[in-house]
mmCIF file of C-alpha atoms in Angstrom:
data_model
loop_
_atom_site.group_PDB
_atom_site.id
_atom_site.type_symbol
_atom_site.label_atom_id
_atom_site.label_comp_id
_atom_site.label_asym_id
_atom_site.label_seq_id
_atom_site.Cartn_x
_atom_site.Cartn_y
_atom_site.Cartn_z
ATOM 1 C CA MET A 1 -32.289 6.986 187.498
ATOM 2 C CA TRP A 2 -30.560 4.803 190.141
ATOM 3 C CA VAL A 3 -26.851 5.202 190.604
ATOM 4 C CA SER A 4 -24.486 2.628 192.693
ATOM 5 C CA VAL A 5 -22.427 3.915 194.961
ATOM 6 C CA SER A 6 -19.533 1.419 196.139
ATOM 7 C CA SER A 7 -17.844 2.171 199.487
ATOM 8 C CA GLY A 8 -15.367 -1.342 200.315
ATOM 9 C CA GLN A 9 -17.858 -3.943 201.057
ATOM 10 C CA ARG A 10 -20.938 -1.821 200.986
ATOM 11 C CA HIS A 11 -22.678 -1.086 197.616
ATOM 12 C CA ILE A 12 -25.584 1.706 197.452
ATOM 13 C CA GLU A 13 -27.971 2.743 195.100
ATOM 14 C CA PHE A 14 -29.891 5.316 195.172
ATOM 15 C CA PRO A 15 -32.490 7.829 192.840
ATOM 16 C CA PHE A 16 -30.117 10.231 191.056
ATOM 17 C CA ASP A 17 -31.755 13.158 189.083
ATOM 18 C CA SER A 18 -28.994 13.767 187.025
ATOM 19 C CA LYS A 19 -31.241 16.567 185.505
ATOM 20 C CA SER A 20 -31.632 18.426 188.840
ATOM 21 C CA SER A 21 -28.100 18.036 189.713
ATOM 22 C CA ALA A 22 -25.328 20.488 188.203
ATOM 23 C CA PRO A 23 -23.029 19.391 185.987
ATOM 24 C CA ILE A 24 -19.999 17.729 186.779
ATOM 25 C CA ILE A 25 -16.980 20.498 185.119
ATOM 26 C CA PRO A 26 -13.626 19.962 186.696
ATOM 27 C CA ASN A 27 -12.061 22.906 188.187
ATOM 28 C CA GLN A 28 -15.195 24.827 188.456
ATOM 29 C CA PRO A 29 -16.687 26.329 191.201
ATOM 30 C CA ALA A 30 -18.403 23.761 193.675
ATOM 31 C CA PRO A 31 -21.612 22.640 192.895
ATOM 32 C CA PRO A 32 -25.012 23.799 194.763
ATOM 33 C CA LEU A 33 -26.786 20.860 196.702
ATOM 34 C CA THR A 34 -28.899 19.269 194.495
ATOM 35 C CA GLU A 35 -30.223 16.141 196.626
ATOM 36 C CA MET A 36 -30.000 14.474 200.205
ATOM 37 C CA TYR A 37 -30.758 11.247 201.264
ATOM 38 C CA VAL A 38 -31.046 9.360 204.726
ATOM 39 C CA TYR A 39 -30.083 6.219 202.930
ATOM 40 C CA GLU A 40 -29.079 3.717 205.838
ATOM 41 C CA VAL A 41 -29.904 3.687 209.257
ATOM 42 C CA GLU A 42 -28.139 1.220 211.595
ATOM 43 C CA SER A 43 -28.774 -0.281 215.310
ATOM 44 C CA SER A 44 -28.202 -3.252 217.653
ATOM 45 C CA ASN A 45 -30.982 -4.592 217.499
ATOM 46 C CA CYS A 46 -31.567 -4.606 213.541
ATOM 47 C CA GLY A 47 -28.722 -4.295 211.780
ATOM 48 C CA VAL A 48 -28.757 -2.038 208.475
ATOM 49 C CA GLU A 49 -31.582 -0.994 206.903
ATOM 50 C CA ASN A 50 -32.111 0.979 203.517
ATOM 51 C CA THR A 51 -33.874 3.656 204.245
ATOM 52 C CA VAL A 52 -33.584 5.644 200.633
ATOM 53 C CA GLY A 53 -37.448 6.497 199.611
ATOM 54 C CA VAL A 54 -38.814 6.192 202.745
ATOM 55 C CA SER A 55 -40.374 8.399 205.943
ATOM 56 C CA THR A 56 -40.389 5.390 208.479
ATOM 57 C CA THR A 57 -37.948 2.875 209.316
ATOM 58 C CA GLY A 58 -39.369 -0.523 209.290
ATOM 59 C CA CYS A 59 -37.862 -2.162 212.005
ATOM 60 C CA ASP A 60 -38.261 -0.957 215.547
ATOM 61 C CA HIS A 61 -34.431 -0.260 216.118
ATOM 62 C CA GLY A 62 -32.579 0.682 219.247
ATOM 63 C CA GLY A 63 -30.318 -0.861 221.314
ATOM 64 C CA SER A 64 -26.729 -0.088 222.322
ATOM 65 C CA MET A 65 -25.866 1.395 218.930
ATOM 66 C CA LEU A 66 -28.046 3.519 216.689
ATOM 67 C CA ARG A 67 -26.471 5.190 213.391
ATOM 68 C CA ALA A 68 -27.981 7.419 210.843
ATOM 69 C CA ARG A 69 -25.972 7.852 207.282
ATOM 70 C CA VAL A 70 -26.473 11.032 204.629
ATOM 71 C CA LEU A 71 -25.817 11.293 201.070
ATOM 72 C CA GLU A 72 -25.687 14.817 200.280
ATOM 73 C CA ILE A 73 -24.775 15.441 196.400
ATOM 74 C CA GLY A 74 -23.593 18.960 196.125
ATOM 75 C CA TYR A 75 -21.607 21.235 198.538
ATOM 76 C CA GLY A 76 -22.581 23.005 201.521
ATOM 77 C CA SER A 77 -21.287 24.865 204.284
ATOM 78 C CA SER A 78 -23.853 24.597 207.437
ATOM 79 C CA ARG A 79 -24.479 21.294 208.911
ATOM 80 C CA ILE A 80 -26.748 20.537 211.288
ATOM 81 C CA ALA A 81 -28.471 17.409 212.649
ATOM 82 C CA TRP A 82 -31.077 16.645 215.107
ATOM 83 C CA MET A 83 -32.405 13.613 216.990
ATOM 84 C CA GLY A 84 -35.881 13.849 218.914
ATOM 85 C CA GLY A 85 -36.175 17.136 218.643
ATOM 86 C CA GLY A 86 -32.578 18.557 220.294
ATOM 87 C CA THR A 87 -29.627 19.438 218.162
ATOM 88 C CA LEU A 88 -26.642 16.945 217.956
ATOM 89 C CA PRO A 89 -23.290 18.090 218.898
ATOM 90 C CA GLY A 90 -20.911 18.227 216.342
ATOM 91 C CA SER A 91 -19.130 15.330 217.651
ATOM 92 C CA ALA A 92 -22.095 12.999 216.456
ATOM 93 C CA LEU A 93 -20.706 13.440 213.218
ATOM 94 C CA VAL A 94 -18.554 10.571 213.320
ATOM 95 C CA SER A 95 -17.452 9.710 209.708
ATOM 96 C CA SER A 96 -17.512 12.365 206.522
ATOM 97 C CA ASN A 97 -16.017 10.893 203.328
ATOM 98 C CA MET A 98 -15.730 12.329 199.540
ATOM 99 C CA VAL A 99 -18.333 11.206 197.026
ATOM 100 C CA CYS A 100 -16.854 10.974 193.540
ATOM 101 C CA ASP A 101 -17.858 11.190 190.327
ATOM 102 C CA ASP A 102 -16.615 7.917 188.612
ATOM 103 C CA GLY A 103 -16.591 9.207 185.101
ATOM 104 C CA PHE A 104 -18.922 6.910 183.782
ATOM 105 C CA GLY A 105 -22.261 8.197 185.098
ATOM 106 C CA GLY A 106 -21.837 6.745 188.304
ATOM 107 C CA LEU A 107 -20.372 7.562 192.255
ATOM 108 C CA VAL A 108 -17.646 6.228 194.210
ATOM 109 C CA ILE A 109 -16.551 6.118 197.394
ATOM 110 C CA PRO A 110 -13.384 6.568 198.137
ATOM 111 C CA CYS A 111 -12.443 8.664 195.274
ATOM 112 C CA SER A 112 -8.973 8.445 193.558
ATOM 113 C CA ALA A 113 -6.931 11.792 193.196
ATOM 114 C CA ASP A 114 -7.942 12.418 189.369
ATOM 115 C CA GLN A 115 -11.761 11.951 190.258
ATOM 116 C CA THR A 116 -13.839 15.208 190.959
ATOM 117 C CA VAL A 117 -15.951 15.382 194.773
ATOM 118 C CA VAL A 118 -19.793 15.666 193.634
ATOM 119 C CA GLY A 119 -20.981 15.439 197.395
ATOM 120 C CA TRP A 120 -20.559 13.688 200.756
ATOM 121 C CA PHE A 121 -21.325 10.884 202.604
ATOM 122 C CA LEU A 122 -21.684 11.242 206.504
ATOM 123 C CA GLU A 123 -22.661 9.214 209.353
ATOM 124 C CA TYR A 124 -24.291 10.564 212.482
ATOM 125 C CA ASN A 125 -23.536 8.843 216.112
ATOM 126 C CA LEU A 126 -27.280 8.676 217.474
ATOM 127 C CA ASP A 127 -26.388 6.083 220.394
ATOM 128 C CA GLY A 128 -28.677 6.506 223.436
ATOM 129 C CA ASN A 129 -31.583 6.935 221.381
ATOM 130 C CA GLN A 130 -34.098 4.226 220.958
ATOM 131 C CA ASN A 131 -36.234 6.058 218.578
ATOM 132 C CA GLY A 132 -37.010 9.424 217.042
ATOM 133 C CA PHE A 133 -37.361 11.785 214.399
ATOM 134 C CA PHE A 134 -33.655 12.277 212.699
ATOM 135 C CA ARG A 135 -32.970 15.172 210.913
ATOM 136 C CA TYR A 136 -30.327 16.666 208.958
ATOM 137 C CA GLN A 137 -29.748 20.039 206.900
ATOM 138 C CA ASN A 138 -27.252 21.958 205.218
ATOM 139 C CA THR A 139 -26.934 24.778 203.032
ATOM 140 C CA SER A 140 -25.116 25.836 199.443
ATOM 141 C CA THR A 141 -21.711 26.707 199.735
ATOM 142 C CA ASN A 142 -22.202 28.746 196.445
ATOM 143 C CA SER A 143 -24.888 30.311 194.550
ATOM 144 C CA PRO A 144 -28.513 29.723 194.702
ATOM 145 C CA PHE A 145 -27.069 29.074 198.664
ATOM 146 C CA ASN A 146 -30.430 26.951 199.097
ATOM 147 C CA THR A 147 -31.158 25.042 201.882
ATOM 148 C CA MET A 148 -31.885 21.479 202.063
ATOM 149 C CA SER A 149 -33.180 19.153 204.703
ATOM 150 C CA VAL A 150 -34.342 15.252 205.246
ATOM 151 C CA GLN A 151 -35.783 13.653 207.937
ATOM 152 C CA ILE A 152 -36.887 10.090 208.755
ATOM 153 C CA SER A 153 -38.744 8.751 211.642
ATOM 154 C CA ILE A 154 -36.550 5.947 213.601
ATOM 155 C CA LEU A 155 -38.626 3.345 214.824
#
């Protein structure tokens, strides 16, 4: 099923497998990581490119500004990001926003006080890179403590 996430002016759609995702149960331990996407790459040369489901960008990104945005469903506690083979410093994570269940089978950003947090929406600053592999990895906070990763070749 495709799920829409609305964040201010931005509207994101991505494939969401509700069968593989942990059930949403308020007041229970945090769900493990179940899904992860590099869903956008943005640069001063190309603007915003939706990258859900692709392994390589379609645009020749670069310029003075380069960003990669990751959507992860579940809770993790060991974030690591790489660009061009090198580990990015913690300061490269410029935005981390909660993703919540909207109560109707969809996801929403920002969350309201009565919604359940089901994941995270992350933005990495890749300025200074013109191209290369961006990779993101995280390990679940709770059982089964699985590690998931996602990568994209940025042209």
